[in-house]
mmCIF file of C-alpha atoms in Angstrom:
data_model
loop_
_atom_site.group_PDB
_atom_site.id
_atom_site.type_symbol
_atom_site.label_atom_id
_atom_site.label_comp_id
_atom_site.label_asym_id
_atom_site.label_seq_id
_atom_site.Cartn_x
_atom_site.Cartn_y
_atom_site.Cartn_z
ATOM 1 C CA MET A 268 12.610 20.226 -21.250
ATOM 2 C CA LEU A 269 9.246 18.841 -22.356
ATOM 3 C CA SER A 270 7.442 20.939 -19.738
ATOM 4 C CA LYS A 271 8.459 24.100 -21.621
ATOM 5 C CA PHE A 272 6.365 22.991 -24.584
ATOM 6 C CA PHE A 273 3.717 21.064 -22.628
ATOM 7 C CA PRO A 274 3.242 22.860 -19.293
ATOM 8 C CA HIS A 275 0.482 20.550 -18.058
ATOM 9 C CA ILE A 276 2.881 17.609 -17.666
ATOM 10 C CA LYS A 277 4.479 19.455 -14.744
ATOM 11 C CA GLU A 278 2.828 19.310 -11.336
ATOM 12 C CA LYS A 279 1.110 22.606 -10.580
ATOM 13 C CA PRO A 280 1.662 24.413 -7.260
ATOM 14 C CA LEU A 281 -1.115 24.402 -4.675
ATOM 15 C CA SER A 282 -1.727 28.095 -5.368
ATOM 16 C CA GLU A 283 -3.345 27.038 -8.673
ATOM 17 C CA ARG A 284 -6.688 25.298 -8.763
ATOM 18 C CA VAL A 285 -6.440 21.972 -10.579
ATOM 19 C CA LYS A 286 -9.305 19.577 -11.283
ATOM 20 C CA SER A 287 -9.119 15.862 -11.987
ATOM 21 C CA ARG A 288 -10.596 16.442 -15.443
ATOM 22 C CA ASP A 289 -7.477 18.497 -16.284
ATOM 23 C CA ALA A 290 -5.659 15.182 -16.776
ATOM 24 C CA PHE A 291 -7.472 14.972 -20.138
ATOM 25 C CA ILE A 292 -6.400 18.390 -21.469
ATOM 26 C CA TYR A 293 -4.040 17.192 -24.211
ATOM 27 C CA LEU A 294 -6.148 14.132 -25.005
ATOM 28 C CA ASP A 295 -9.294 16.240 -25.422
ATOM 29 C CA ARG A 296 -7.494 18.563 -27.818
ATOM 30 C CA VAL A 297 -6.614 15.679 -30.128
ATOM 31 C CA MET A 298 -10.132 14.274 -29.872
ATOM 32 C CA TRP A 299 -11.535 17.714 -30.665
ATOM 33 C CA SER A 300 -9.452 17.851 -33.854
ATOM 34 C CA PHE A 301 -11.108 14.614 -35.020
ATOM 35 C CA GLY A 302 -14.625 15.766 -34.137
ATOM 36 C CA TRP A 303 -14.963 13.364 -31.201
ATOM 37 C CA THR A 304 -16.120 16.011 -28.721
ATOM 38 C CA GLU A 305 -18.452 19.018 -28.961
ATOM 39 C CA PRO A 306 -17.677 22.622 -29.958
ATOM 40 C CA GLU A 307 -17.881 25.191 -27.178
ATOM 41 C CA ASN A 308 -19.873 27.557 -29.383
ATOM 42 C CA LYS A 309 -23.173 25.989 -30.452
ATOM 43 C CA ARG A 310 -23.098 27.943 -33.724
ATOM 44 C CA TRP A 311 -20.372 25.621 -34.994
ATOM 45 C CA ILE A 312 -22.228 22.367 -34.345
ATOM 46 C CA LEU A 313 -23.190 21.751 -37.999
ATOM 47 C CA PRO A 314 -19.711 22.429 -39.491
ATOM 48 C CA TYR A 315 -18.186 20.406 -36.669
ATOM 49 C CA LYS A 316 -20.483 17.433 -37.350
ATOM 50 C CA LEU A 317 -19.636 17.609 -41.058
ATOM 51 C CA TRP A 318 -15.941 17.594 -40.187
ATOM 52 C CA LEU A 319 -16.555 14.603 -37.897
ATOM 53 C CA ALA A 320 -18.269 12.723 -40.722
ATOM 54 C CA PHE A 321 -15.577 13.546 -43.284
ATOM 55 C CA VAL A 322 -12.535 12.685 -41.147
ATOM 56 C CA ASN A 323 -13.955 9.497 -39.702
ATOM 57 C CA ILE A 324 -15.288 8.181 -43.026
ATOM 58 C CA VAL A 325 -11.878 8.731 -44.622
ATOM 59 C CA VAL A 326 -9.753 7.311 -41.795
ATOM 60 C CA LEU A 327 -11.984 4.665 -40.214
ATOM 61 C CA ILE A 328 -13.678 3.306 -43.354
ATOM 62 C CA LEU A 329 -11.842 4.258 -46.544
ATOM 63 C CA LEU A 330 -8.313 3.778 -45.199
ATOM 64 C CA PRO A 331 -8.756 0.055 -44.295
ATOM 65 C CA ILE A 332 -10.534 -0.493 -47.612
ATOM 66 C CA SER A 333 -7.669 1.232 -49.441
ATOM 67 C CA ILE A 334 -5.110 -1.129 -47.898
ATOM 68 C CA SER A 335 -7.255 -4.163 -48.778
ATOM 69 C CA ILE A 336 -7.750 -3.067 -52.396
ATOM 70 C CA GLU A 337 -3.989 -2.644 -52.798
ATOM 71 C CA TYR A 338 -3.591 -6.361 -51.997
ATOM 72 C CA LEU A 339 -6.003 -7.250 -54.785
ATOM 73 C CA HIS A 340 -4.819 -4.610 -57.220
ATOM 74 C CA ARG A 341 -1.052 -5.162 -57.019
ATOM 75 C CA PHE A 342 -0.515 -8.327 -55.028
ATOM 76 C CA LYS A 343 2.199 -9.650 -57.377
ATOM 77 C CA THR A 344 4.360 -6.570 -56.784
ATOM 78 C CA PHE A 345 4.673 -7.271 -53.038
ATOM 79 C CA SER A 346 7.809 -8.858 -51.693
ATOM 80 C CA ALA A 347 7.389 -11.150 -48.679
ATOM 81 C CA GLY A 348 8.698 -8.470 -46.308
ATOM 82 C CA GLU A 349 6.511 -5.762 -47.825
ATOM 83 C CA PHE A 350 3.446 -7.982 -47.624
ATOM 84 C CA LEU A 351 4.004 -8.821 -43.954
ATOM 85 C CA SER A 352 4.709 -5.178 -43.101
ATOM 86 C CA SER A 353 1.538 -4.116 -44.869
ATOM 87 C CA LEU A 354 -0.504 -6.977 -43.388
ATOM 88 C CA GLU A 355 0.476 -6.256 -39.770
ATOM 89 C CA ILE A 356 -0.429 -2.591 -40.309
ATOM 90 C CA GLY A 357 -3.643 -3.507 -42.127
ATOM 91 C CA VAL A 358 -4.865 -5.825 -39.373
ATOM 92 C CA ASN A 359 -4.108 -3.171 -36.770
ATOM 93 C CA VAL A 360 -5.868 -0.476 -38.818
ATOM 94 C CA TYR A 361 -9.049 -2.544 -39.006
ATOM 95 C CA GLY A 362 -8.920 -3.041 -35.251
ATOM 96 C CA SER A 363 -8.254 0.658 -34.750
ATOM 97 C CA SER A 364 -11.413 1.499 -36.690
ATOM 98 C CA PHE A 365 -13.537 -0.538 -34.300
ATOM 99 C CA LYS A 366 -11.733 0.848 -31.250
ATOM 100 C CA SER A 367 -12.213 4.410 -32.470
ATOM 101 C CA ALA A 368 -15.902 3.766 -33.088
ATOM 102 C CA PHE A 369 -16.353 2.510 -29.503
ATOM 103 C CA THR A 370 -14.527 5.573 -28.143
ATOM 104 C CA LEU A 371 -16.569 7.946 -30.298
ATOM 105 C CA ILE A 372 -19.869 6.360 -29.269
ATOM 106 C CA GLY A 373 -18.838 6.562 -25.618
ATOM 107 C CA PHE A 374 -18.459 10.362 -25.590
ATOM 108 C CA LYS A 375 -21.490 10.979 -23.363
ATOM 109 C CA LYS A 376 -20.389 8.287 -20.931
ATOM 110 C CA ARG A 377 -16.989 9.926 -20.675
ATOM 111 C CA GLN A 378 -18.628 13.267 -19.973
ATOM 112 C CA GLU A 379 -20.712 11.671 -17.209
ATOM 113 C CA ALA A 380 -17.523 10.259 -15.720
ATOM 114 C CA LYS A 381 -15.899 13.701 -15.686
ATOM 115 C CA VAL A 382 -18.867 15.103 -13.764
ATOM 116 C CA LEU A 383 -18.354 12.365 -11.176
ATOM 117 C CA LEU A 384 -14.672 13.325 -10.976
ATOM 118 C CA ASP A 385 -15.756 16.894 -10.199
ATOM 119 C CA GLN A 386 -17.843 15.596 -7.300
ATOM 120 C CA LEU A 387 -14.901 13.575 -5.997
ATOM 121 C CA ASP A 388 -12.703 16.685 -6.197
ATOM 122 C CA LYS A 389 -14.976 18.490 -3.759
ATOM 123 C CA ARG A 390 -13.774 16.155 -1.022
ATOM 124 C CA CYS A 391 -10.127 17.130 -1.573
ATOM 125 C CA LEU A 392 -9.834 19.920 0.983
ATOM 126 C CA SER A 393 -6.422 19.461 2.598
ATOM 127 C CA ASP A 394 -3.190 20.477 0.909
ATOM 128 C CA LYS A 395 -1.975 16.876 0.968
ATOM 129 C CA GLU A 396 -5.041 15.636 -0.914
ATOM 130 C CA ARG A 397 -4.885 18.470 -3.433
ATOM 131 C CA SER A 398 -1.197 17.767 -3.978
ATOM 132 C CA THR A 399 -2.033 14.148 -4.782
ATOM 133 C CA VAL A 400 -4.607 15.266 -7.374
ATOM 134 C CA HIS A 401 -2.071 17.689 -8.896
ATOM 135 C CA ARG A 402 0.500 14.900 -9.180
ATOM 136 C CA TYR A 403 -1.877 12.460 -10.867
ATOM 137 C CA VAL A 404 -3.170 15.122 -13.262
ATOM 138 C CA ALA A 405 0.382 15.919 -14.351
ATOM 139 C CA MET A 406 1.062 12.181 -14.703
ATOM 140 C CA GLY A 407 -1.990 11.733 -16.934
ATOM 141 C CA ASN A 408 -0.936 14.518 -19.265
ATOM 142 C CA PHE A 409 2.627 13.192 -19.293
ATOM 143 C CA PHE A 410 1.416 9.756 -20.398
ATOM 144 C CA ASP A 411 -0.476 11.376 -23.267
ATOM 145 C CA ILE A 412 2.631 13.210 -24.496
ATOM 146 C CA LEU A 413 4.730 10.060 -24.014
ATOM 147 C CA TYR A 414 2.352 8.086 -26.244
ATOM 148 C CA HIS A 415 2.517 10.871 -28.818
ATOM 149 C CA ILE A 416 6.290 10.536 -28.902
ATOM 150 C CA PHE A 417 6.240 6.736 -29.202
ATOM 151 C CA TYR A 418 3.540 6.609 -31.876
ATOM 152 C CA SER A 419 4.903 9.538 -33.900
ATOM 153 C CA THR A 420 8.377 8.005 -33.935
ATOM 154 C CA PHE A 421 6.985 5.045 -35.883
ATOM 155 C CA VAL A 422 5.899 7.365 -38.716
ATOM 156 C CA VAL A 423 9.080 9.448 -38.560
ATOM 157 C CA MET A 424 11.308 6.369 -38.819
ATOM 158 C CA ASN A 425 9.361 4.735 -41.649
ATOM 159 C CA PHE A 426 8.404 7.529 -43.983
ATOM 160 C CA PRO A 427 11.818 9.182 -44.738
ATOM 161 C CA TYR A 428 13.555 5.812 -45.197
ATOM 162 C CA PHE A 429 11.021 4.484 -47.707
ATOM 163 C CA LEU A 430 10.857 7.873 -49.428
ATOM 164 C CA LEU A 431 14.630 7.821 -50.020
ATOM 165 C CA GLU A 432 14.376 4.222 -51.200
ATOM 166 C CA ARG A 433 11.557 5.320 -53.531
ATOM 167 C CA ARG A 434 9.273 2.699 -52.074
ATOM 168 C CA HIS A 435 5.879 3.035 -50.445
ATOM 169 C CA ALA A 436 5.905 2.659 -46.680
ATOM 170 C CA TRP A 437 2.332 1.390 -46.261
ATOM 171 C CA ARG A 438 1.048 0.519 -49.762
ATOM 172 C CA MET A 439 -2.396 2.114 -50.075
ATOM 173 C CA TYR A 440 -4.619 2.272 -53.135
ATOM 174 C CA PHE A 441 -5.699 5.714 -54.381
ATOM 175 C CA PRO A 442 -8.120 5.910 -57.325
ATOM 176 C CA TYR A 443 -6.993 8.049 -60.287
ATOM 177 C CA ILE A 444 -3.425 8.144 -58.917
ATOM 178 C CA ASP A 445 -0.661 5.970 -60.336
ATOM 179 C CA SER A 446 1.464 5.191 -57.293
ATOM 180 C CA ASP A 447 4.573 4.680 -59.458
ATOM 181 C CA GLU A 448 4.342 7.698 -61.733
ATOM 182 C CA GLN A 449 2.982 9.994 -58.992
ATOM 183 C CA PHE A 450 5.149 8.500 -56.277
ATOM 184 C CA TYR A 451 5.627 11.575 -54.089
ATOM 185 C CA ILE A 452 1.952 12.576 -54.155
ATOM 186 C CA SER A 453 0.806 9.086 -53.165
ATOM 187 C CA SER A 454 3.537 8.776 -50.508
ATOM 188 C CA ILE A 455 2.592 12.085 -48.884
ATOM 189 C CA ALA A 456 -1.084 11.050 -48.935
ATOM 190 C CA GLU A 457 -0.133 7.762 -47.267
ATOM 191 C CA CYS A 458 1.814 9.638 -44.595
ATOM 192 C CA PHE A 459 -1.103 11.969 -43.786
ATOM 193 C CA LEU A 460 -3.607 9.126 -43.579
ATOM 194 C CA MET A 461 -1.353 6.916 -41.478
ATOM 195 C CA THR A 462 -0.576 9.792 -39.099
ATOM 196 C CA ALA A 463 -4.293 10.477 -38.646
ATOM 197 C CA ALA A 464 -4.972 6.764 -38.042
ATOM 198 C CA ILE A 465 -2.153 6.534 -35.503
ATOM 199 C CA TYR A 466 -3.393 9.569 -33.568
ATOM 200 C CA MET A 467 -6.921 8.181 -33.535
ATOM 201 C CA GLU A 468 -5.585 4.925 -32.150
ATOM 202 C CA LEU A 469 -3.589 6.913 -29.619
ATOM 203 C CA CYS A 470 -6.832 8.437 -28.348
ATOM 204 C CA THR A 471 -8.403 5.005 -27.922
ATOM 205 C CA ASP A 472 -5.340 3.735 -26.023
ATOM 206 C CA VAL A 473 -4.637 6.745 -23.798
ATOM 207 C CA CYS A 474 -8.251 7.454 -22.816
ATOM 208 C CA PRO A 475 -8.692 4.248 -20.744
ATOM 209 C CA LEU A 476 -5.256 4.670 -19.186
ATOM 210 C CA ILE A 477 -5.808 8.237 -17.975
ATOM 211 C CA SER A 478 -9.368 7.503 -16.876
ATOM 212 C CA MET A 479 -8.358 4.620 -14.633
ATOM 213 C CA LEU A 480 -5.301 6.538 -13.467
ATOM 214 C CA MET A 481 -7.611 9.213 -12.029
ATOM 215 C CA ALA A 482 -9.743 6.460 -10.498
ATOM 216 C CA ARG A 483 -6.637 5.195 -8.724
ATOM 217 C CA CYS A 484 -5.875 8.746 -7.599
ATOM 218 C CA HIS A 485 -9.172 8.964 -5.729
ATOM 219 C CA ILE A 486 -8.852 5.399 -4.465
ATOM 220 C CA SER A 487 -5.538 6.343 -2.847
ATOM 221 C CA LEU A 488 -7.193 9.394 -1.275
ATOM 222 C CA LEU A 489 -10.023 7.235 0.033
ATOM 223 C CA LYS A 490 -7.522 4.795 1.542
ATOM 224 C CA GLN A 491 -5.954 7.621 3.497
ATOM 225 C CA ARG A 492 -9.351 8.807 4.738
ATOM 226 C CA LEU A 493 -10.187 5.295 5.879
ATOM 227 C CA ARG A 494 -6.929 5.119 7.820
ATOM 228 C CA ASN A 495 -7.783 8.379 9.566
ATOM 229 C CA LEU A 496 -11.285 7.390 10.672
ATOM 230 C CA ARG A 497 -11.873 8.143 14.379
ATOM 231 C CA SER A 498 -8.303 9.439 14.685
ATOM 232 C CA LYS A 499 -9.326 12.968 15.721
ATOM 233 C CA PRO A 500 -10.170 13.090 19.447
ATOM 234 C CA GLY A 501 -12.917 15.234 20.881
ATOM 235 C CA ARG A 502 -15.591 14.438 18.317
ATOM 236 C CA THR A 503 -19.015 13.008 19.024
ATOM 237 C CA GLU A 504 -20.218 9.612 17.818
ATOM 238 C CA ASP A 505 -22.536 11.353 15.351
ATOM 239 C CA GLU A 506 -19.592 13.213 13.828
ATOM 240 C CA TYR A 507 -17.592 9.997 13.539
ATOM 241 C CA LEU A 508 -20.573 8.317 11.854
ATOM 242 C CA GLU A 509 -20.893 11.217 9.414
ATOM 243 C CA GLU A 510 -17.200 10.886 8.589
ATOM 244 C CA LEU A 511 -17.702 7.198 7.807
ATOM 245 C CA THR A 512 -20.799 7.999 5.747
ATOM 246 C CA GLU A 513 -18.796 10.463 3.652
ATOM 247 C CA CYS A 514 -16.299 7.704 2.888
ATOM 248 C CA ILE A 515 -19.169 5.459 1.803
ATOM 249 C CA ARG A 516 -20.379 8.205 -0.550
ATOM 250 C CA ASP A 517 -16.856 8.531 -1.977
ATOM 251 C CA HIS A 518 -16.743 4.809 -2.643
ATOM 252 C CA ARG A 519 -20.145 4.943 -4.295
ATOM 253 C CA LEU A 520 -18.968 7.767 -6.562
ATOM 254 C CA LEU A 521 -15.903 5.734 -7.518
ATOM 255 C CA LEU A 522 -18.088 2.758 -8.429
ATOM 256 C CA ASP A 523 -20.397 5.002 -10.476
ATOM 257 C CA TYR A 524 -17.344 6.482 -12.218
ATOM 258 C CA VAL A 525 -16.023 3.069 -13.243
ATOM 259 C CA ASP A 526 -19.514 1.863 -14.224
ATOM 260 C CA ALA A 527 -19.919 4.877 -16.518
ATOM 261 C CA LEU A 528 -16.683 4.032 -18.316
ATOM 262 C CA ARG A 529 -17.099 0.265 -18.313
ATOM 263 C CA PRO A 530 -19.050 -0.042 -21.613
ATOM 264 C CA VAL A 531 -16.640 2.349 -23.373
ATOM 265 C CA PHE A 532 -13.475 0.460 -22.488
ATOM 266 C CA SER A 533 -14.963 -3.008 -22.715
ATOM 267 C CA GLY A 534 -15.209 -2.864 -26.503
ATOM 268 C CA THR A 535 -11.862 -1.190 -27.190
ATOM 269 C CA ILE A 536 -9.830 -3.573 -25.019
ATOM 270 C CA PHE A 537 -11.752 -6.590 -26.357
ATOM 271 C CA VAL A 538 -10.765 -5.707 -29.919
ATOM 272 C CA GLN A 539 -7.163 -5.155 -28.894
ATOM 273 C CA PHE A 540 -6.995 -8.469 -27.042
ATOM 274 C CA LEU A 541 -8.224 -10.244 -30.176
ATOM 275 C CA LEU A 542 -5.608 -8.578 -32.367
ATOM 276 C CA ILE A 543 -2.471 -8.289 -30.245
ATOM 277 C CA GLY A 544 -1.330 -11.884 -30.642
ATOM 278 C CA THR A 545 -1.858 -11.941 -34.411
ATOM 279 C CA VAL A 546 -0.247 -8.539 -35.005
ATOM 280 C CA LEU A 547 2.788 -9.313 -32.837
ATOM 281 C CA GLY A 548 3.115 -12.740 -34.470
ATOM 282 C CA LEU A 549 3.200 -11.253 -37.981
ATOM 283 C CA SER A 550 5.692 -8.623 -36.802
ATOM 284 C CA MET A 551 7.982 -11.250 -35.276
ATOM 285 C CA ILE A 552 7.948 -13.306 -38.482
ATOM 286 C CA ASN A 553 8.781 -10.208 -40.507
ATOM 287 C CA LEU A 554 11.557 -9.295 -38.082
ATOM 288 C CA MET A 555 13.121 -12.766 -37.978
ATOM 289 C CA PHE A 556 13.054 -13.658 -41.673
ATOM 290 C CA PHE A 557 12.488 -10.689 -43.971
ATOM 291 C CA SER A 558 13.676 -7.422 -42.394
ATOM 292 C CA THR A 559 16.699 -5.317 -43.206
ATOM 293 C CA PHE A 560 18.389 -3.410 -40.405
ATOM 294 C CA TRP A 561 16.288 -0.256 -40.807
ATOM 295 C CA THR A 562 12.970 -2.002 -41.390
ATOM 296 C CA GLY A 563 13.827 -4.249 -38.428
ATOM 297 C CA VAL A 564 14.218 -1.220 -36.168
ATOM 298 C CA ALA A 565 10.887 0.142 -37.416
ATOM 299 C CA THR A 566 9.228 -3.256 -36.839
ATOM 300 C CA CYS A 567 10.602 -3.415 -33.289
ATOM 301 C CA LEU A 568 9.180 0.042 -32.631
ATOM 302 C CA PHE A 569 5.831 -1.041 -34.058
ATOM 303 C CA MET A 570 5.807 -4.087 -31.771
ATOM 304 C CA PHE A 571 6.609 -1.866 -28.802
ATOM 305 C CA ASP A 572 3.745 0.483 -29.700
ATOM 306 C CA VAL A 573 1.329 -2.441 -30.065
ATOM 307 C CA SER A 574 2.368 -3.718 -26.634
ATOM 308 C CA MET A 575 1.762 -0.246 -25.191
ATOM 309 C CA GLU A 576 -1.855 -0.456 -26.322
ATOM 310 C CA THR A 577 -2.733 -2.933 -23.580
ATOM 311 C CA PHE A 578 0.169 -3.489 -21.174
ATOM 312 C CA PRO A 579 0.032 -0.216 -19.133
ATOM 313 C CA PHE A 580 -3.758 -0.344 -18.857
ATOM 314 C CA CYS A 581 -3.799 -3.998 -17.767
ATOM 315 C CA TYR A 582 -1.049 -3.304 -15.248
ATOM 316 C CA LEU A 583 -3.048 -0.380 -13.865
ATOM 317 C CA CYS A 584 -6.152 -2.579 -13.542
ATOM 318 C CA ASN A 585 -4.122 -5.062 -11.498
ATOM 319 C CA MET A 586 -2.943 -2.246 -9.230
ATOM 320 C CA ILE A 587 -6.529 -1.102 -8.689
ATOM 321 C CA ILE A 588 -7.563 -4.630 -7.696
ATOM 322 C CA ASP A 589 -4.764 -4.600 -5.109
ATOM 323 C CA ASP A 590 -5.855 -1.134 -3.952
ATOM 324 C CA CYS A 591 -9.365 -2.428 -3.305
ATOM 325 C CA GLN A 592 -7.956 -5.078 -0.987
ATOM 326 C CA GLU A 593 -5.897 -2.409 0.767
ATOM 327 C CA MET A 594 -9.007 -0.247 1.213
ATOM 328 C CA SER A 595 -10.778 -2.997 3.120
ATOM 329 C CA ASN A 596 -7.647 -3.518 5.234
ATOM 330 C CA CYS A 597 -7.434 0.207 6.000
ATOM 331 C CA LEU A 598 -11.048 0.256 7.145
ATOM 332 C CA PHE A 599 -10.648 -2.861 9.287
ATOM 333 C CA GLN A 600 -7.475 -1.486 10.912
ATOM 334 C CA SER A 601 -9.067 1.852 11.792
ATOM 335 C CA ASP A 602 -10.012 2.628 15.396
ATOM 336 C CA TRP A 603 -13.540 1.182 15.409
ATOM 337 C CA THR A 604 -13.447 -1.087 18.486
ATOM 338 C CA SER A 605 -14.695 1.642 20.845
ATOM 339 C CA ALA A 606 -17.452 2.849 18.510
ATOM 340 C CA ASP A 607 -21.156 2.539 19.210
ATOM 341 C CA ARG A 608 -23.487 0.018 17.618
ATOM 342 C CA ARG A 609 -24.635 2.267 14.748
ATOM 343 C CA TYR A 610 -21.062 2.919 13.663
ATOM 344 C CA LYS A 611 -20.107 -0.769 13.826
ATOM 345 C CA SER A 612 -23.121 -1.941 11.813
ATOM 346 C CA THR A 613 -22.425 0.694 9.146
ATOM 347 C CA LEU A 614 -18.751 -0.308 9.094
ATOM 348 C CA VAL A 615 -19.618 -4.000 8.583
ATOM 349 C CA TYR A 616 -21.857 -3.117 5.643
ATOM 350 C CA PHE A 617 -19.169 -0.885 4.134
ATOM 351 C CA LEU A 618 -16.446 -3.473 4.710
ATOM 352 C CA HIS A 619 -18.452 -6.058 2.799
ATOM 353 C CA ASN A 620 -18.743 -3.691 -0.191
ATOM 354 C CA LEU A 621 -15.050 -2.796 -0.108
ATOM 355 C CA GLN A 622 -14.103 -6.454 -0.365
ATOM 356 C CA GLN A 623 -15.652 -6.560 -3.852
ATOM 357 C CA PRO A 624 -12.762 -5.534 -6.155
ATOM 358 C CA ILE A 625 -13.221 -2.992 -8.936
ATOM 359 C CA THR A 626 -12.681 -5.030 -12.088
ATOM 360 C CA LEU A 627 -13.217 -4.470 -15.805
ATOM 361 C CA THR A 628 -13.920 -7.048 -18.494
ATOM 362 C CA ALA A 629 -13.194 -6.916 -22.203
ATOM 363 C CA GLY A 630 -16.378 -7.553 -24.125
ATOM 364 C CA GLY A 631 -17.859 -9.168 -21.029
ATOM 365 C CA VAL A 632 -15.586 -12.154 -21.724
ATOM 366 C CA PHE A 633 -11.985 -11.530 -20.686
ATOM 367 C CA PRO A 634 -11.035 -9.981 -17.346
ATOM 368 C CA ILE A 635 -8.758 -7.027 -18.037
ATOM 369 C CA SER A 636 -5.583 -7.964 -16.196
ATOM 370 C CA MET A 637 -1.930 -8.763 -16.779
ATOM 371 C CA GLN A 638 -2.720 -12.478 -16.826
ATOM 372 C CA THR A 639 -5.110 -12.048 -19.764
ATOM 373 C CA ASN A 640 -2.703 -9.718 -21.547
ATOM 374 C CA LEU A 641 0.172 -12.215 -21.299
ATOM 375 C CA ALA A 642 -2.091 -15.052 -22.433
ATOM 376 C CA MET A 643 -2.990 -13.091 -25.578
ATOM 377 C CA VAL A 644 0.636 -12.163 -26.261
ATOM 378 C CA LYS A 645 1.614 -15.857 -26.116
ATOM 379 C CA LEU A 646 -0.413 -16.337 -29.297
ATOM 380 C CA ALA A 647 2.329 -14.448 -31.136
ATOM 381 C CA PHE A 648 4.850 -17.147 -30.239
ATOM 382 C CA SER A 649 2.388 -19.796 -31.391
ATOM 383 C CA VAL A 650 2.145 -18.124 -34.805
ATOM 384 C CA VAL A 651 5.946 -18.027 -35.118
ATOM 385 C CA ALA A 652 6.224 -21.660 -34.034
ATOM 386 C CA VAL A 653 3.786 -22.762 -36.757
ATOM 387 C CA ILE A 654 5.709 -20.791 -39.410
ATOM 388 C CA LYS A 655 9.024 -22.324 -38.352
ATOM 389 C CA GLN A 656 7.649 -25.852 -38.063
ATOM 390 C CA PHE A 657 6.362 -25.900 -41.646
ATOM 391 C CA ASN A 658 9.274 -23.843 -43.037
ATOM 392 C CA LEU A 659 6.811 -21.382 -44.518
ATOM 393 C CA ALA A 660 9.277 -18.503 -44.265
ATOM 394 C CA GLU A 661 11.819 -20.251 -46.499
ATOM 395 C CA ARG A 662 9.180 -20.888 -49.150
ATOM 396 C CA PHE A 663 8.374 -17.164 -49.356
ATOM 397 C CA GLN A 664 11.998 -16.040 -49.495
#
């Protein structure tokens, strides 16, 4: 059903030429709408840069400030549940601003990485290898649409309910607008701003996921090539050595690809690691003590979306670490025992490099893995435990 509206989430037949960079088609369109890429026609560079400045100043700078001013301006009008709902969103919005800034600054690095993907695609000559690329490209686009559905549902579930209740869903401050007397105008403005902020955050969350997904695609292809080394009889030792050398070049391209993206993702995941425990903790307190049925459902969805910001990416990083170990095993188990001395010495050098796993770190501090992700999530339970121990929730009720 979805493939009728989003054709790129369906695996293309081998009769169509598909590149690894096609996994970013839907993501690039959203980034283009925010001014995070470059216009195809150079004549539109100036208007496009002005649009970039306007949108990002409003969403990344003024929106967090607007939420903060509302706390100062009308703090006494907040109920405990409204304050926690606004605070968990506000903390996440501030983090989103930093994450979006890192993603925006990393545009050139992402373009360099796509060029490296093009070079890796040139090695995909057989139908089996091309089919693997087609499958991963479709998967990348599917993940983007899936995140759109999850993140958009949060807005769709919140906005109509609070509108019917004649309450503000996110409590933002707008100068020269009385949020009570001009309720519908301010509510619609809140909805537009929150939707833009959510889609910006979506870009920062989906970009690392798709990028490393395509890295894993080419790692799986390299594993298969390593298994097939010296499996074709009738070749000379020079041809076997050239085949091994090509695999070394592929591995070098993969390392360059990850190195190009490393500084971009390091900052975004670092910010998210710092925030996830606090945001989930506030959400759990709101859910346990102050939520109605409908706001509880919306809070659960928000918690799910926050978890999606790091969990899939960390899980994928763990899989890539395992793949690196498998690559070295594939090379060692290939038919190298009857090779000449040149081939064996090259294989030993390559085997040593393959045994170094491809890892990413968040801010150069935390290794990006499921272990780190779970350690950060545990902070949420610590926050809830402190609230329950001192009976703070009962005092606010």
